[in-house]
Amino acid sequence: MSCAGGRKDRAVRQNWHSIREYESLRAMIVAGTTTAAAKQLGISQSAVSRSIANLEARIGSTLFIRSGGRLEPTAEALRLNEALDPIFTALSSIDQRASVSSVKPQLRIGAPPTIAHRFLHSRMSSFMRLQPDFEVFFDVCDSDSLIRNVADERYDLAIADFTTRQPGVKQLPFRRSRLVCLVPEGSPLCSKNVISPHDLVDHPVIASVKRHSLRASIDRMFAKAGVRPNIVAETATTVTALEFVRAGIGVGFVNPFPIADEVGDGVVIKPVSDEIEFRTCFLLPAGQAQSSGARALMRHIRTSIRSDVWSEAIT
């Protein structure tokens, strides 16, 4: 009888929700490393790793994959993070009511993974050092959720490497770039000055997943050239495409901003014959006035970008 009761108790415990596990998930998505996440939460690195491992075991899904020295969130991690938003909004509201006198002005920021980890993370850190009076909420999510959250006024500002016609979203382009091809170092394609679809007949290609607008542009480019691409892998993030190319899996087509300065060894960037343009934008809720924090952060980001050969400022 007692054994049966023990098994029942263990089954119940396995389904318990842990705020610490969820806090570790959200910190990891933003920080990208267990060390940075632990520092953000004020706990040990092993506690963060243990929380993520327990959460993965409980839901039966992998939440992070290692890429270029960082832990990139999987699609399941981003979906779970979005589902947790109402819970942490409620907890934040409780905290604010408990300490009204110490409430700081909030600045709610969102970005997709590549922009967040390869561009915005360091700039948010320097901004917070310069502007300590703001309480910053920094969210990392997929592009669809990003646009929806801006339109619903859940973010004061978002940064994205695409344009949108979504009602309720105002966009301010600040960087222009053109499609490039990532080529494994040592490939015969490295001798080409410009890569065209005809250079890639039967060559393995790493493509974006079909829901991304970039995939539609690449498909049109190959179709116009009368070439059927030999797609061997599809990825949801630029970082994953970069690592596949570095591993010699194939070539990949990406927006060079903001990763061009951080490509690293083993990968060569080549221009592409079709001039497909990208615009990286600030996205703001159209139904509310720009907050002072959003204006200050946009100025900080614009002035922090170094010039490079693959992108240019939009003034």
Short mmCIF file of C-alpha atoms in Angstrom, two decimals:
data_model
loop_
_atom_site.label_atom_id
_atom_site.label_comp_id
_atom_site.label_asym_id
_atom_site.label_seq_id
_atom_site.Cartn_x
_atom_site.Cartn_y
_atom_site.Cartn_z
CA MET A 1 0.00 0.00 0.00
CA SER A 2 2.77 2.40 0.91
CA CYS A 3 4.67 1.55 -2.29
CA ALA A 4 1.66 2.41 -4.41
CA GLY A 5 1.29 5.67 -2.53
CA GLY A 6 4.97 6.47 -3.13
CA ARG A 7 4.63 5.86 -6.85
CA LYS A 8 1.63 8.16 -6.95
CA ASP A 9 3.52 10.90 -5.10
CA ARG A 10 6.44 10.61 -7.52
CA ALA A 11 4.08 10.85 -10.52
CA VAL A 12 2.55 14.01 -9.06
CA ARG A 13 5.98 15.53 -8.43
CA GLN A 14 7.02 14.86 -12.04
CA ASN A 15 4.18 17.11 -13.22
CA TRP A 16 4.90 19.95 -10.80
CA HIS A 17 5.66 23.28 -12.41
CA SER A 18 8.86 24.96 -11.28
CA ILE A 19 9.24 28.73 -11.49
CA ARG A 20 13.01 28.32 -11.15
CA GLU A 21 13.09 26.02 -14.20
CA TYR A 22 11.06 28.52 -16.20
CA GLU A 23 13.25 31.41 -15.03
CA SER A 24 16.31 29.45 -16.16
CA LEU A 25 14.71 28.80 -19.56
CA ARG A 26 13.98 32.48 -20.13
CA ALA A 27 17.41 33.58 -18.91
CA MET A 28 19.12 31.03 -21.18
CA ILE A 29 17.16 32.19 -24.24
CA VAL A 30 18.29 35.76 -23.66
CA ALA A 31 21.85 35.10 -22.40
CA GLY A 32 22.90 32.20 -24.64
CA THR A 33 25.27 30.63 -22.06
CA THR A 34 24.76 29.00 -18.67
CA THR A 35 27.36 31.30 -17.14
CA ALA A 36 25.58 34.47 -18.27
CA ALA A 37 22.17 33.08 -17.34
CA ALA A 38 23.42 32.16 -13.85
CA LYS A 39 24.81 35.66 -13.37
CA GLN A 40 21.51 37.17 -14.50
CA LEU A 41 19.54 35.04 -12.01
CA GLY A 42 22.05 35.25 -9.18
CA ILE A 43 22.43 31.47 -8.90
CA SER A 44 25.14 28.94 -9.76
CA GLN A 45 25.90 27.72 -13.27
CA SER A 46 25.19 24.15 -12.19
CA ALA A 47 21.76 25.20 -10.89
CA VAL A 48 20.88 26.63 -14.32
CA SER A 49 22.09 23.48 -16.10
CA ARG A 50 20.16 21.29 -13.68
CA SER A 51 16.98 23.32 -14.13
CA ILE A 52 17.19 23.09 -17.94
CA ALA A 53 17.92 19.34 -17.79
CA ASN A 54 14.97 18.76 -15.44
CA LEU A 55 12.66 20.79 -17.67
CA GLU A 56 13.78 18.93 -20.82
CA ALA A 57 13.21 15.60 -19.06
CA ARG A 58 9.76 16.65 -17.88
CA ILE A 59 8.47 17.87 -21.26
CA GLY A 60 10.41 15.31 -23.34
CA SER A 61 11.97 17.85 -25.74
CA THR A 62 15.39 19.34 -26.39
CA LEU A 63 15.32 23.05 -25.59
CA PHE A 64 18.82 24.19 -26.61
CA ILE A 65 21.45 23.16 -29.14
CA ARG A 66 25.10 24.21 -29.05
CA SER A 67 26.23 26.48 -31.90
CA GLY A 68 29.42 28.52 -32.12
CA GLY A 69 30.07 28.52 -28.38
CA ARG A 70 26.49 29.48 -27.50
CA LEU A 71 23.33 27.54 -26.71
CA GLU A 72 20.68 28.44 -29.27
CA PRO A 73 16.99 27.90 -28.32
CA THR A 74 15.03 25.35 -30.32
CA ALA A 75 11.57 26.08 -31.73
CA GLU A 76 10.08 24.20 -28.76
CA ALA A 77 11.97 26.47 -26.33
CA LEU A 78 10.65 29.59 -28.05
CA ARG A 79 7.07 28.26 -28.03
CA LEU A 80 7.29 27.40 -24.34
CA ASN A 81 8.80 30.81 -23.57
CA GLU A 82 5.92 32.57 -25.32
CA ALA A 83 3.37 30.45 -23.43
CA LEU A 84 5.01 31.51 -20.14
CA ASP A 85 4.62 35.24 -20.85
CA PRO A 86 1.23 35.62 -19.06
CA ILE A 87 2.62 33.86 -15.97
CA PHE A 88 5.64 36.13 -15.66
CA THR A 89 3.56 39.21 -16.49
CA ALA A 90 1.29 38.31 -13.57
CA LEU A 91 4.26 37.71 -11.25
CA SER A 92 5.78 41.03 -12.31
CA SER A 93 2.49 42.78 -11.58
CA ILE A 94 2.42 41.27 -8.08
CA ASP A 95 6.01 42.40 -7.45
CA GLN A 96 5.19 45.92 -8.62
CA ARG A 97 2.19 46.23 -6.33
CA ALA A 98 4.34 45.03 -3.44
CA SER A 99 6.96 47.73 -4.03
CA VAL A 100 5.27 50.66 -5.77
CA SER A 101 7.81 53.14 -4.46
CA SER A 102 10.69 51.39 -6.23
CA VAL A 103 9.06 50.87 -9.64
CA LYS A 104 11.30 51.91 -12.55
CA PRO A 105 10.08 52.84 -16.04
CA GLN A 106 9.89 49.67 -18.12
CA LEU A 107 11.45 49.14 -21.53
CA ARG A 108 10.14 46.02 -23.28
CA ILE A 109 12.35 44.79 -26.13
CA GLY A 110 11.99 41.85 -28.52
CA ALA A 111 14.18 40.27 -31.22
CA PRO A 112 14.56 36.98 -33.14
CA PRO A 113 17.45 34.70 -32.05
CA THR A 114 20.16 35.76 -34.54
CA ILE A 115 19.57 39.49 -34.00
CA ALA A 116 19.34 38.97 -30.23
CA HIS A 117 22.51 36.93 -29.76
CA ARG A 118 24.77 38.21 -32.55
CA PHE A 119 23.85 41.91 -32.46
CA LEU A 120 21.51 43.16 -29.76
CA HIS A 121 22.82 41.36 -26.69
CA SER A 122 26.02 43.41 -26.34
CA ARG A 123 24.24 46.67 -27.20
CA MET A 124 21.55 46.06 -24.61
CA SER A 125 24.29 45.49 -22.02
CA SER A 126 26.05 48.77 -22.82
CA PHE A 127 22.70 50.62 -22.96
CA MET A 128 21.73 49.35 -19.49
CA ARG A 129 25.06 50.51 -18.09
CA LEU A 130 24.45 53.98 -19.54
CA GLN A 131 20.73 54.06 -18.63
CA PRO A 132 20.42 52.29 -15.26
CA ASP A 133 17.04 53.89 -14.48
CA PHE A 134 15.16 51.59 -16.86
CA GLU A 135 13.83 48.17 -15.95
CA VAL A 136 14.51 46.20 -19.14
CA PHE A 137 12.45 43.23 -20.34
CA PHE A 138 14.35 41.55 -23.20
CA ASP A 139 12.51 38.78 -25.04
CA VAL A 140 13.75 36.42 -27.77
CA CYS A 141 11.14 34.81 -30.01
CA ASP A 142 10.39 33.74 -33.58
CA SER A 143 9.50 36.31 -36.25
CA ASP A 144 5.75 35.65 -36.27
CA SER A 145 5.49 36.06 -32.50
CA LEU A 146 7.66 39.18 -32.68
CA ILE A 147 5.33 40.97 -35.09
CA ARG A 148 2.25 39.89 -33.15
CA ASN A 149 3.68 41.12 -29.86
CA VAL A 150 4.55 44.52 -31.33
CA ALA A 151 1.06 44.91 -32.81
CA ASP A 152 -0.46 43.93 -29.45
CA GLU A 153 1.71 46.56 -27.71
CA ARG A 154 3.51 43.95 -25.59
CA TYR A 155 6.87 45.41 -26.73
CA ASP A 156 7.94 49.06 -26.78
CA LEU A 157 10.49 48.23 -29.49
CA ALA A 158 11.58 45.25 -31.54
CA ILE A 159 14.47 44.75 -33.98
CA ALA A 160 14.07 42.48 -37.00
CA ASP A 161 15.95 41.75 -40.25
CA PHE A 162 12.80 41.96 -42.39
CA THR A 163 10.00 44.37 -43.29
CA THR A 164 6.32 43.81 -42.60
CA ARG A 165 2.92 45.17 -43.60
CA GLN A 166 1.25 43.98 -40.41
CA PRO A 167 -1.43 46.46 -39.24
CA GLY A 168 -0.54 48.03 -35.93
CA VAL A 169 3.21 47.90 -36.56
CA LYS A 170 5.32 50.92 -37.52
CA GLN A 171 8.70 50.11 -39.05
CA LEU A 172 11.82 52.30 -39.23
CA PRO A 173 14.54 50.72 -41.45
CA PHE A 174 18.05 51.53 -40.23
CA ARG A 175 20.33 49.07 -42.11
CA ARG A 176 20.43 47.86 -45.72
CA SER A 177 22.21 44.70 -46.90
CA ARG A 178 22.14 42.26 -49.83
CA LEU A 179 21.98 38.50 -50.04
CA VAL A 180 25.30 36.66 -49.76
CA CYS A 181 26.39 33.05 -50.13
CA LEU A 182 28.31 31.32 -47.35
CA VAL A 183 30.85 28.88 -48.84
CA PRO A 184 32.98 26.32 -46.95
CA GLU A 185 36.64 27.30 -46.94
CA GLY A 186 38.54 25.23 -49.51
CA SER A 187 35.55 24.73 -51.80
CA PRO A 188 36.17 25.33 -55.54
CA LEU A 189 33.43 27.96 -55.29
CA CYS A 190 35.81 30.16 -53.30
CA SER A 191 37.55 31.07 -56.58
CA LYS A 192 34.32 32.66 -57.86
CA ASN A 193 33.96 36.42 -57.53
CA VAL A 194 30.16 36.13 -57.56
CA ILE A 195 27.96 33.08 -56.96
CA SER A 196 25.04 32.42 -59.29
CA PRO A 197 22.45 29.60 -59.30
CA HIS A 198 24.21 28.09 -62.33
CA ASP A 199 27.35 27.63 -60.21
CA LEU A 200 25.36 25.43 -57.85
CA VAL A 201 23.93 22.79 -60.18
CA ASP A 202 23.96 19.55 -58.12
CA HIS A 203 25.83 21.36 -55.32
CA PRO A 204 24.43 20.81 -51.79
CA VAL A 205 22.49 23.82 -50.54
CA ILE A 206 21.36 24.70 -47.01
CA ALA A 207 18.04 26.55 -47.18
CA SER A 208 15.81 28.46 -44.80
CA VAL A 209 12.63 26.72 -43.67
CA LYS A 210 9.68 27.35 -45.94
CA ARG A 211 7.86 29.67 -43.55
CA HIS A 212 10.64 32.27 -43.83
CA SER A 213 10.40 35.01 -46.46
CA LEU A 214 14.07 34.39 -47.36
CA ARG A 215 13.18 30.90 -48.59
CA ALA A 216 10.63 32.32 -51.05
CA SER A 217 13.26 34.74 -52.43
CA ILE A 218 15.82 31.94 -52.87
CA ASP A 219 13.27 29.67 -54.57
CA ARG A 220 12.39 32.46 -57.01
CA MET A 221 16.08 33.09 -57.74
CA PHE A 222 16.69 29.45 -58.67
CA ALA A 223 13.44 29.21 -60.63
CA LYS A 224 14.32 32.30 -62.68
CA ALA A 225 17.68 30.71 -63.55
CA GLY A 226 16.04 27.41 -64.47
CA VAL A 227 18.08 25.57 -61.83
CA ARG A 228 16.65 23.11 -59.34
CA PRO A 229 18.52 23.54 -56.03
CA ASN A 230 19.92 20.43 -54.35
CA ILE A 231 18.61 21.24 -50.85
CA VAL A 232 20.20 18.93 -48.26
CA ALA A 233 19.10 20.75 -45.09
CA GLU A 234 16.62 23.39 -43.96
CA THR A 235 17.24 25.64 -40.95
CA ALA A 236 15.23 28.15 -38.96
CA THR A 237 18.15 30.42 -38.03
CA THR A 238 21.11 32.04 -39.76
CA VAL A 239 23.43 30.81 -37.02
CA THR A 240 22.54 27.17 -37.73
CA ALA A 241 23.06 27.70 -41.47
CA LEU A 242 26.48 29.21 -40.72
CA GLU A 243 27.53 26.21 -38.62
CA PHE A 244 26.33 23.74 -41.27
CA VAL A 245 28.45 25.56 -43.86
CA ARG A 246 31.45 25.54 -41.51
CA ALA A 247 30.99 21.76 -41.18
CA GLY A 248 31.16 21.43 -44.99
CA ILE A 249 27.53 20.29 -45.42
CA GLY A 250 26.92 22.73 -48.27
CA VAL A 251 26.54 26.41 -49.13
CA GLY A 252 23.99 28.71 -47.51
CA PHE A 253 22.25 31.93 -48.50
CA VAL A 254 21.84 34.49 -45.72
CA ASN A 255 21.48 38.13 -44.83
CA PRO A 256 25.05 39.20 -43.91
CA PHE A 257 23.84 41.64 -41.26
CA PRO A 258 24.69 41.26 -38.42
CA ILE A 259 26.84 38.10 -38.68
CA ALA A 260 29.40 39.21 -41.32
CA ASP A 261 31.96 40.35 -38.73
CA GLU A 262 31.60 37.13 -36.71
CA VAL A 263 31.65 34.44 -39.40
CA GLY A 264 34.96 33.06 -38.13
CA ASP A 265 37.28 30.46 -39.67
CA GLY A 266 36.16 27.89 -42.19
CA VAL A 267 33.59 30.04 -44.01
CA VAL A 268 33.97 32.50 -46.90
CA ILE A 269 31.36 35.14 -47.77
CA LYS A 270 30.62 35.64 -51.49
CA PRO A 271 28.32 38.13 -53.26
CA VAL A 272 25.35 36.70 -55.16
CA SER A 273 24.37 37.52 -58.75
CA ASP A 274 20.75 38.33 -57.82
CA GLU A 275 20.63 41.53 -55.75
CA ILE A 276 18.08 40.50 -53.12
CA GLU A 277 17.91 43.30 -50.55
CA PHE A 278 17.25 43.10 -46.82
CA ARG A 279 16.27 45.92 -44.51
CA THR A 280 16.85 45.62 -40.78
CA CYS A 281 14.20 47.63 -38.97
CA PHE A 282 13.06 48.98 -35.67
CA LEU A 283 9.47 47.86 -35.14
CA LEU A 284 7.20 49.91 -32.89
CA PRO A 285 3.51 49.70 -31.92
CA ALA A 286 1.65 52.05 -34.26
CA GLY A 287 -1.03 52.73 -31.68
CA GLN A 288 1.17 54.28 -29.00
CA ALA A 289 3.67 57.11 -28.82
CA GLN A 290 7.36 56.23 -28.77
CA SER A 291 8.61 55.98 -25.20
CA SER A 292 11.70 57.89 -24.12
CA GLY A 293 13.43 54.55 -23.52
CA ALA A 294 12.70 53.30 -27.04
CA ARG A 295 14.03 56.55 -28.56
CA ALA A 296 17.17 56.39 -26.44
CA LEU A 297 17.83 52.74 -27.34
CA MET A 298 17.36 53.40 -31.08
CA ARG A 299 19.91 56.23 -30.91
CA HIS A 300 22.31 53.99 -28.99
CA ILE A 301 22.00 51.18 -31.55
CA ARG A 302 22.47 53.46 -34.56
CA THR A 303 25.64 55.02 -33.14
CA SER A 304 27.13 51.67 -32.07
CA ILE A 305 27.19 50.00 -35.51
CA ARG A 306 30.58 49.82 -37.19
CA SER A 307 30.82 50.22 -40.97
CA ASP A 308 31.34 47.04 -42.99
CA VAL A 309 31.49 46.02 -46.66
CA TRP A 310 28.26 43.99 -46.51
CA SER A 311 25.76 46.55 -45.19
CA GLU A 312 25.12 50.27 -45.05
CA ALA A 313 23.20 52.69 -42.86
CA ILE A 314 19.74 53.96 -43.84
CA THR A 315 19.38 57.53 -42.64
#
